[in-house]
XYZ file of C-alpha atoms in Angstrom:
600
model
C -40.766 11.121 -18.060
C -41.528 13.734 -15.385
C -44.452 16.134 -15.172
C -42.885 18.906 -17.184
C -41.862 16.527 -19.950
C -45.397 15.119 -20.033
C -46.886 18.606 -20.377
C -44.471 19.417 -23.199
C -45.329 16.144 -24.965
C -49.058 16.730 -24.643
C -48.820 20.326 -25.893
C -46.753 19.245 -28.899
C -49.112 16.405 -29.842
C -52.218 18.555 -29.349
C -50.694 21.141 -31.675
C -49.941 18.498 -34.284
C -53.530 17.199 -34.145
C -54.925 20.710 -34.506
C -52.647 21.392 -37.472
C -53.677 18.102 -39.082
C -57.327 19.147 -39.276
C -56.596 22.783 -40.099
C -54.299 22.053 -43.038
C -55.535 18.780 -44.509
C -58.567 16.922 -45.697
C -58.833 14.066 -43.212
C -60.655 10.830 -44.025
C -61.264 8.625 -40.986
C -62.565 5.097 -41.559
C -64.249 3.288 -38.666
C -62.347 -0.004 -38.263
C -63.767 -2.415 -35.691
C -64.724 -6.068 -35.485
C -68.141 -5.450 -37.005
C -67.350 -2.859 -39.652
C -64.427 -4.870 -41.022
C -66.869 -7.685 -41.774
C -69.082 -5.116 -43.535
C -66.275 -4.029 -45.849
C -64.519 -1.238 -43.925
C -61.071 -2.667 -44.666
C -61.721 -2.563 -48.399
C -62.984 1.023 -48.077
C -59.879 2.026 -46.121
C -57.543 0.405 -48.640
C -59.446 1.975 -51.542
C -58.971 5.487 -50.135
C -55.265 4.861 -49.487
C -54.691 3.461 -52.984
C -56.629 6.176 -54.812
C -54.972 9.042 -52.937
C -51.527 7.582 -53.608
C -52.209 6.837 -57.271
C -53.604 10.321 -57.896
C -50.749 11.967 -56.017
C -53.148 13.963 -53.871
C -51.444 16.337 -51.465
C -52.856 17.312 -48.076
C -55.299 14.381 -47.995
C -54.763 12.012 -45.056
C -56.478 8.664 -44.434
C -56.625 7.464 -40.839
C -58.209 4.625 -38.909
C -60.509 5.222 -35.920
C -62.615 2.975 -33.723
C -66.347 2.500 -34.038
C -68.526 5.575 -33.589
C -71.530 3.338 -32.906
C -73.600 3.861 -36.084
C -73.371 0.181 -36.913
C -76.547 -0.040 -38.962
C -74.769 2.092 -41.606
C -71.371 0.326 -41.716
C -68.940 0.902 -43.316
C -68.945 4.433 -41.874
C -66.468 7.209 -42.618
C -65.728 10.714 -41.320
C -64.488 13.340 -43.799
C -63.386 16.826 -42.813
C -61.834 19.578 -44.917
C -59.962 22.617 -43.563
C -62.534 24.897 -41.963
C -65.307 22.284 -42.004
C -66.587 19.853 -39.347
C -66.212 16.087 -39.499
C -69.097 14.779 -41.588
C -70.237 11.213 -40.939
C -71.180 9.113 -43.973
C -72.838 5.703 -43.975
C -72.812 2.675 -46.267
C -69.451 3.732 -47.719
C -68.463 0.807 -49.901
C -65.737 1.284 -52.514
C -68.217 2.668 -55.057
C -69.525 5.324 -52.669
C -65.968 6.020 -51.503
C -65.040 6.853 -55.090
C -67.945 9.261 -55.449
C -67.134 10.960 -52.125
C -63.544 11.336 -53.253
C -64.608 12.977 -56.515
C -67.562 15.042 -55.327
C -66.464 16.163 -51.838
C -62.729 15.646 -51.329
C -61.798 16.975 -54.796
C -64.974 18.977 -55.358
C -67.290 21.065 -53.221
C -70.382 18.852 -52.887
C -70.696 17.527 -49.303
C -73.144 14.814 -50.447
C -75.642 15.726 -47.749
C -78.039 12.934 -48.742
C -75.442 10.328 -47.707
C -74.581 12.022 -44.426
C -75.685 10.891 -40.975
C -74.678 14.204 -39.337
C -71.547 16.025 -38.300
C -69.413 16.447 -35.188
C -66.382 18.449 -34.100
C -62.922 16.932 -34.408
C -62.521 17.342 -30.634
C -64.643 15.182 -28.269
C -64.142 17.797 -25.546
C -65.946 20.338 -27.738
C -69.216 18.993 -26.333
C -70.235 20.368 -22.901
C -70.146 17.439 -20.491
C -70.034 15.193 -23.583
C -73.747 15.817 -24.219
C -74.095 16.019 -27.994
C -77.401 17.903 -27.846
C -75.820 20.690 -25.759
C -73.083 21.487 -28.251
C -73.289 25.005 -29.746
C -73.596 23.501 -33.208
C -75.442 24.768 -36.272
C -76.559 23.047 -39.455
C -73.698 22.921 -41.953
C -74.599 22.987 -45.642
C -77.816 21.057 -45.132
C -76.265 18.589 -42.684
C -77.484 18.422 -39.086
C -75.104 18.128 -36.140
C -75.288 14.668 -34.571
C -76.838 16.195 -31.449
C -79.907 17.240 -33.435
C -80.488 13.892 -35.136
C -82.873 11.304 -33.702
C -79.997 8.931 -33.058
C -77.815 11.507 -31.350
C -80.050 13.895 -29.439
C -80.257 11.764 -26.280
C -76.681 10.581 -26.326
C -74.280 11.635 -23.620
C -70.875 10.074 -24.259
C -68.677 9.709 -21.186
C -67.433 6.133 -21.254
C -67.531 6.201 -25.052
C -66.262 9.785 -25.327
C -63.306 8.951 -27.585
C -64.961 6.363 -29.840
C -64.615 7.428 -33.450
C -62.254 10.316 -32.611
C -58.823 8.690 -32.317
C -56.664 6.004 -33.858
C -56.804 3.220 -31.237
C -53.366 1.937 -32.228
C -51.646 5.322 -31.753
C -50.876 6.457 -28.205
C -50.018 9.931 -29.510
C -53.609 10.424 -30.685
C -54.839 9.618 -27.173
C -52.338 11.926 -25.474
C -53.183 14.716 -27.943
C -56.809 14.877 -26.736
C -55.862 14.840 -23.046
C -55.036 11.213 -22.417
C -53.231 10.314 -19.175
C -54.003 13.717 -17.602
C -56.123 11.941 -14.975
C -53.240 9.651 -14.132
C -50.948 12.676 -13.792
C -53.438 14.371 -11.459
C -53.887 11.273 -9.303
C -50.209 10.358 -8.966
C -48.895 13.866 -8.368
C -51.776 15.704 -6.657
C -53.814 13.044 -4.808
C -53.202 10.167 -2.451
C -54.912 6.784 -3.017
C -57.710 7.528 -0.538
C -58.607 10.756 -2.337
C -58.906 8.815 -5.595
C -61.245 6.351 -3.896
C -63.249 9.189 -2.353
C -63.876 10.699 -5.795
C -65.003 7.348 -7.179
C -67.309 6.913 -4.188
C -68.690 10.419 -4.664
C -69.490 9.599 -8.289
C -71.715 6.706 -7.126
C -70.429 4.755 -10.111
C -71.867 1.230 -10.158
C -70.348 -1.701 -11.997
C -71.223 -1.826 -15.682
C -70.800 -5.575 -16.113
C -74.305 -6.446 -14.961
C -74.332 -6.769 -11.167
C -74.264 -3.019 -10.525
C -72.110 -3.163 -7.380
C -70.512 0.063 -6.110
C -67.083 0.550 -7.710
C -65.908 2.830 -4.898
C -66.822 0.231 -2.272
C -64.814 -2.417 -4.113
C -61.814 -0.137 -4.376
C -62.023 0.810 -0.708
C -62.234 -2.840 0.356
C -59.094 -3.817 -1.562
C -57.281 -0.677 -0.385
C -58.040 -1.533 3.252
C -56.662 -5.065 2.988
C -53.098 -5.140 4.255
C -51.995 -8.486 2.829
C -49.653 -8.289 -0.149
C -49.466 -8.808 -3.030
C -52.737 -7.318 -4.238
C -54.138 -7.362 -7.755
C -56.460 -5.354 -9.982
C -58.168 -7.036 -12.940
C -60.122 -5.761 -15.944
C -62.813 -8.298 -16.801
C -63.118 -8.002 -20.568
C -64.626 -11.408 -21.280
C -67.807 -10.550 -23.152
C -69.230 -13.835 -24.395
C -73.015 -13.480 -24.524
C -74.978 -12.819 -27.748
C -75.958 -9.233 -28.651
C -73.389 -7.722 -26.246
C -70.440 -5.867 -27.764
C -69.836 -2.653 -25.803
C -66.615 -3.788 -24.120
C -65.072 -5.053 -27.329
C -65.844 -1.721 -29.023
C -64.066 0.061 -26.158
C -61.084 -2.283 -26.482
C -61.078 -1.744 -30.238
C -61.672 2.019 -30.152
C -60.244 3.464 -26.915
C -57.823 0.993 -25.290
C -55.619 3.597 -23.599
C -58.561 4.961 -21.610
C -59.207 1.467 -20.226
C -55.533 1.213 -19.358
C -55.561 4.618 -17.677
C -58.603 3.608 -15.606
C -56.832 0.404 -14.611
C -53.729 2.315 -13.498
C -55.919 4.566 -11.364
C -57.457 1.451 -9.809
C -54.015 0.029 -9.067
C -52.892 3.280 -7.469
C -56.040 3.327 -5.320
C -55.568 -0.291 -4.237
C -51.884 0.183 -3.480
C -50.537 -2.357 -5.954
C -48.453 -2.512 -9.103
C -49.811 -5.859 -10.331
C -52.625 -5.784 -12.891
C -54.253 -8.050 -15.466
C -56.524 -7.458 -18.443
C -58.667 -10.465 -19.356
C -59.965 -10.498 -22.954
C -62.334 -12.999 -24.538
C -60.696 -15.267 -27.105
C -63.654 -14.620 -29.434
C -62.432 -11.045 -29.912
C -58.965 -11.137 -31.512
C -59.017 -7.472 -32.548
C -59.705 -6.447 -28.933
C -56.787 -8.576 -27.764
C -54.537 -7.104 -30.447
C -55.356 -3.454 -29.727
C -55.182 -3.603 -25.940
C -51.878 -5.465 -26.332
C -50.547 -2.679 -28.572
C -51.733 -0.088 -26.045
C -49.904 -1.824 -23.193
C -46.659 -1.999 -25.182
C -46.952 1.650 -26.248
C -47.682 2.783 -22.683
C -44.726 0.818 -21.382
C -42.427 2.343 -23.978
C -43.723 5.873 -23.267
C -43.241 5.516 -19.514
C -46.859 5.165 -18.364
C -46.086 1.630 -17.219
C -43.015 0.534 -15.321
C -40.997 2.149 -12.557
C -41.742 5.571 -11.032
C -44.483 6.561 -13.461
C -44.456 10.300 -14.308
C -41.704 10.816 -11.749
C -43.852 9.558 -8.866
C -43.136 6.746 -6.434
C -45.806 4.586 -8.088
C -44.704 1.625 -10.213
C -47.016 -0.702 -12.113
C -47.108 -3.199 -14.944
C -49.919 -5.010 -16.742
C -50.332 -8.447 -18.285
C -52.931 -9.138 -20.988
C -54.528 -12.593 -20.781
C -56.602 -14.181 -23.536
C -59.566 -16.082 -22.115
C -60.975 -19.506 -22.769
C -63.764 -19.574 -25.332
C -66.710 -20.089 -23.016
C -69.287 -17.721 -21.557
C -68.862 -18.893 -17.968
C -65.185 -17.923 -17.919
C -66.341 -14.296 -17.731
C -67.873 -14.851 -14.293
C -65.551 -13.058 -11.862
C -64.342 -16.010 -9.797
C -64.128 -18.274 -12.884
C -62.085 -15.584 -14.598
C -59.632 -15.470 -11.702
C -59.153 -19.239 -11.905
C -58.565 -18.846 -15.637
C -55.806 -16.290 -15.062
C -54.188 -18.780 -12.675
C -54.158 -21.390 -15.440
C -56.996 -23.444 -13.981
C -60.349 -24.443 -15.415
C -62.749 -21.489 -15.320
C -65.460 -22.531 -12.875
C -67.222 -20.265 -10.347
C -66.844 -20.750 -6.629
C -69.097 -20.102 -3.683
C -68.888 -16.589 -2.198
C -67.924 -15.334 0.386
C -65.013 -14.888 0.513
C -65.258 -12.062 -1.999
C -62.495 -11.204 -4.440
C -61.210 -8.341 -2.305
C -60.639 -10.884 0.480
C -59.416 -13.844 -1.569
C -59.111 -13.297 -5.300
C -56.110 -14.125 -7.489
C -54.001 -16.738 -5.704
C -56.241 -16.085 -2.657
C -54.906 -12.533 -2.374
C -56.902 -9.254 -2.203
C -58.151 -8.422 -5.725
C -60.294 -5.745 -7.350
C -62.281 -6.903 -10.384
C -64.218 -4.445 -12.533
C -65.737 -4.403 -15.995
C -64.164 -2.613 -18.984
C -66.862 0.081 -19.116
C -66.495 0.694 -15.369
C -62.775 1.421 -15.723
C -63.391 3.591 -18.780
C -65.489 6.041 -16.745
C -62.860 6.566 -14.051
C -60.412 8.915 -15.862
C -63.125 11.537 -16.372
C -64.374 11.101 -12.803
C -60.894 11.835 -11.463
C -60.373 14.741 -13.860
C -63.762 16.409 -13.258
C -64.736 15.131 -9.814
C -67.177 12.577 -8.480
C -69.897 15.174 -7.892
C -69.812 16.065 -11.595
C -70.482 12.459 -12.602
C -73.164 11.989 -9.940
C -75.019 14.945 -11.464
C -76.234 12.702 -14.280
C -78.646 9.790 -14.145
C -81.304 8.677 -11.667
C -81.335 8.622 -7.875
C -79.765 5.165 -7.535
C -78.126 4.764 -10.937
C -75.755 7.635 -11.618
C -74.039 8.610 -14.818
C -74.563 7.145 -18.258
C -74.706 3.660 -19.742
C -73.548 2.196 -23.018
C -76.423 0.342 -24.687
C -76.513 -2.043 -27.639
C -79.549 -2.300 -29.892
C -79.939 -5.513 -31.894
C -82.669 -7.170 -33.908
C -85.289 -5.473 -36.130
C -84.566 -1.921 -34.961
C -84.343 0.827 -37.560
C -80.898 1.593 -36.147
C -78.854 -1.283 -34.721
C -76.136 0.530 -32.862
C -73.958 1.240 -29.879
C -75.123 4.343 -28.003
C -74.699 5.947 -24.584
C -77.557 7.533 -22.667
C -78.034 8.792 -19.092
C -79.902 6.660 -16.599
C -83.375 7.730 -15.550
C -85.542 8.227 -18.616
C -88.057 5.610 -19.833
C -86.671 2.751 -21.875
C -88.961 3.907 -24.697
C -86.387 6.661 -25.304
C -83.765 4.073 -26.193
C -86.211 1.938 -28.186
C -88.083 4.563 -30.186
C -85.698 7.521 -30.374
C -82.173 6.089 -30.339
C -83.196 2.868 -32.075
C -85.870 4.470 -34.232
C -88.448 1.793 -33.443
C -89.036 -1.080 -35.831
C -87.160 -1.312 -39.112
C -90.488 -2.191 -40.773
C -93.597 -0.166 -39.777
C -95.773 -3.106 -40.865
C -94.217 -5.130 -38.059
C -93.999 -2.961 -34.899
C -91.859 -3.965 -31.951
C -93.929 -6.076 -29.549
C -91.231 -6.995 -27.032
C -87.714 -5.954 -26.074
C -85.417 -8.302 -24.215
C -82.870 -6.755 -21.881
C -79.766 -8.298 -20.387
C -78.987 -10.560 -23.369
C -79.218 -14.150 -22.058
C -79.805 -13.028 -18.472
C -83.336 -11.706 -18.448
C -86.814 -11.523 -19.887
C -88.707 -9.066 -22.072
C -90.837 -5.954 -21.692
C -94.001 -5.492 -23.785
C -94.903 -2.045 -25.235
C -97.297 -1.462 -22.309
C -94.217 -1.368 -20.048
C -91.874 0.720 -22.194
C -92.351 3.544 -19.695
C -90.335 1.664 -17.068
C -87.291 3.751 -16.059
C -83.877 2.974 -17.458
C -82.411 2.109 -14.077
C -80.377 -0.807 -12.695
C -82.844 -1.538 -9.886
C -86.126 -0.991 -11.750
C -85.998 -4.117 -13.892
C -85.718 -6.820 -11.229
C -89.332 -7.255 -10.131
C -90.292 -8.203 -13.697
C -87.516 -10.831 -13.928
C -85.625 -8.631 -16.355
C -82.055 -7.456 -15.939
C -80.348 -4.382 -17.282
C -77.182 -6.465 -17.339
C -74.615 -5.196 -19.791
C -77.145 -2.925 -21.475
C -78.324 -4.931 -24.481
C -81.755 -4.362 -26.027
C -83.002 -7.043 -28.436
C -86.213 -6.274 -30.328
C -88.923 -8.736 -31.371
C -91.825 -8.192 -33.767
C -94.678 -10.489 -34.829
C -92.163 -12.183 -37.108
C -90.376 -13.688 -34.102
C -91.771 -16.134 -31.559
C -91.178 -15.314 -27.889
C -91.386 -18.972 -26.872
C -88.685 -19.747 -29.404
C -86.628 -16.811 -28.082
C -86.935 -18.074 -24.496
C -85.929 -21.535 -25.681
C -82.836 -20.097 -27.374
C -81.786 -18.292 -24.185
C -82.301 -21.381 -22.020
C -80.462 -23.598 -24.492
C -77.558 -21.157 -24.586
C -77.261 -21.043 -20.796
C -77.602 -24.826 -20.546
C -74.809 -25.341 -23.068
C -72.581 -22.710 -21.432
C -73.071 -24.000 -17.874
C -69.825 -25.273 -16.380
C -71.798 -28.136 -14.776
C -70.272 -27.621 -11.353
C -73.524 -27.252 -9.416
C -76.479 -29.643 -9.758
C -79.322 -27.057 -9.904
C -77.831 -25.320 -12.924
C -76.590 -28.467 -14.657
C -79.791 -30.499 -14.268
C -82.401 -27.762 -13.855
C -81.568 -25.859 -17.012
C -81.460 -29.125 -18.951
C -84.969 -29.919 -17.731
C -86.331 -26.466 -18.574
C -84.802 -26.631 -22.046
C -86.383 -30.057 -22.650
C -89.804 -28.813 -21.560
C -89.679 -25.733 -23.795
C -88.588 -27.895 -26.716
C -91.669 -30.124 -26.196
C -93.892 -27.036 -26.043
C -92.342 -25.687 -29.245
C -92.905 -29.069 -30.866
C -96.625 -29.208 -30.039
C -96.296 -31.724 -27.228
C -96.656 -29.360 -24.256
C -99.040 -29.927 -21.359
C -100.778 -27.439 -19.096
C -99.077 -28.913 -16.035
C -95.740 -27.952 -17.611
C -96.375 -24.345 -16.596
C -96.294 -25.053 -12.874
C -93.388 -27.470 -13.249
C -91.301 -24.874 -15.102
C -92.003 -22.305 -12.409
C -90.973 -24.703 -9.630
C -87.775 -25.749 -11.401
C -86.940 -22.112 -12.184
C -87.220 -21.167 -8.515
C -84.936 -24.045 -7.491
C -82.308 -23.173 -10.096
C -82.312 -19.484 -9.126
C -82.203 -20.150 -5.382
C -79.504 -22.794 -5.320
C -77.114 -22.040 -8.199
C -73.782 -20.668 -7.049
C -73.200 -18.089 -9.779
C -74.975 -15.513 -11.895
C -75.417 -17.785 -14.925
C -77.638 -20.237 -13.065
C -79.318 -17.505 -11.050
C -80.363 -15.662 -14.225
C -80.893 -18.494 -16.723
C -84.577 -19.228 -15.857
C -85.605 -15.553 -15.770
C -87.092 -15.634 -19.308
C -89.477 -18.388 -18.156
C -90.527 -16.520 -15.025
C -90.870 -13.320 -17.025
C -93.076 -15.043 -19.612
C -95.352 -16.438 -16.912
C -95.548 -13.103 -15.077
C -96.536 -10.844 -17.997
C -100.035 -11.613 -19.375
C -99.236 -10.879 -23.030
C -96.353 -13.334 -22.999
C -98.130 -16.013 -20.987
C -100.995 -15.953 -23.496
C -98.535 -16.753 -26.285
C -97.059 -19.637 -24.293
C -100.517 -21.062 -23.595
C -101.372 -20.878 -27.299
C -98.440 -23.196 -27.947
C -99.599 -25.584 -25.219
C -103.378 -25.589 -25.653
C -103.993 -24.550 -29.270
C -100.771 -26.011 -30.698
C -100.319 -22.689 -32.479
C -97.281 -20.456 -33.026
C -98.282 -16.911 -34.004
C -95.069 -16.296 -35.906
C -95.088 -19.710 -37.614
C -91.592 -20.269 -36.264
C -92.246 -23.373 -34.151
C -93.222 -26.644 -35.827
C -96.389 -27.530 -33.929
C -97.139 -30.835 -35.652
C -96.005 -33.006 -32.766
C -96.717 -36.231 -34.676
C -94.198 -35.275 -37.343
C -91.738 -34.145 -34.688
C -91.926 -37.523 -32.981
C -91.193 -39.258 -36.279
C -88.069 -37.138 -36.535
C -87.109 -37.904 -32.954
C -87.801 -34.398 -31.623
C -89.616 -33.774 -28.355
C -88.580 -37.137 -26.921
C -86.374 -35.760 -24.168
C -83.176 -36.768 -25.964
C -80.745 -33.877 -25.680
C -78.829 -34.727 -28.854
C -81.961 -34.223 -30.901
C -82.273 -30.522 -30.191
C -79.084 -29.059 -28.852
C -78.236 -27.469 -32.212
C -81.790 -26.818 -33.415
């Protein structure tokens, strides 16, 4: 396929999509790994069956990826000719039947069940900022950009989520997919692509926050061949699900970003690494690769250029540590996934000791828009050192557990109280929010004004990481939460280096004793010393981040007071920890025997 043929294809598919919404009632059911478990598949099948059995004409049921409103799953978009796409929540088969009768066949939009409305075109929103869209209330239903959940959202990486069928390449092309690849291959050389990524100041979205442009430049400058580019899609930690939602909802954008990375590096060899815990992600990115290959976006002389490239999708081992960059590369090679000492960095010696670029899924997903609109455009959003936007995940007792995307720079209270809506129960307000999943500590409400910025969290032993926010109220114990994080990291350690293998075991044992009412005041200093040793001498990010919840708890007065209550007063505020240490000893707990508590 050459450039002219691509333009003709895109124009034809865009016209078909426009005609679909202009001439039909379109029902779009969000189908992702979470919503399917909430009943979305049954809702989808109900709509299909009822429309067929009633012989309804001009009513189309389609599948789309998650829109992010996960607290209300199953969620559904319905649009009629001349109307916007209205988002409905909690659409089980009963509610689906009422929507079919009252709105699809009738004229009642069921405003009380609606979460808001959006256009059928993601590019309708200026710079993807929902609040800036020239939208008005429609029949008592607010546009998403005027709702509490939506007014701060600025979807760039997640721009297509909820808009397209992730298993249909034509849907992606119809809204402008692969235009960035066309521009890069036919109008830019590899260095110009890198220059735009550098100008965007895009930093890695996997947790470390390293400059994407610098990585790409380093691999480009290496002359040894072959070179490789890898998408790290192994997302194994609890409360983190942004990458799998991108795989499940917008796989072709990830693939397009990867192709741009390959072109910039000067290679045609690429890999996509997907966690084995996420079979739907693996399925949909695999479908996308096959569709792109068949359509001519993979293979020889792509879009009539001199650039050729192909991609292999690899399913990962089921362990958290295999998502660490160097461990991942060993996994692709068929070896046990264990980190190695760095340097050399991946761009010097990555896959099979050859130059390799490794970036996170979300990082790649930003690149097509950066190339299309320019690096300066992207750098116009965010804070001084953290540019652009970030996908965030809100879990725990929030009013709205969700996937959202907000610009860097504002206080984290915006994400907690506006996007998340604060606590789900006003009687139990949020008293701490953990960031970075299992790689960081918590902030108390007195610190919710800290800026949402990659570099701002570090001095409090918190990490922005992948962008997870986990809420705690007085119904949860922070000592118990820290114990859970330490236990998780201990169990997921590969055991290669002694500080991580032994140090995290010791910290977990000590916290278990404290939870069991057998803690001692001297434990506080011991935990701090062990934490420092583990952080300083571990060879990878798991060990370097594992003790941060302990350090964070000892650094912030509100949290330290709760720890000391467990040690001195043998009291757990939330009544979560069993503080009767005599009974615990009878049961064998708190004795330093790992088998007694590894699954508690």
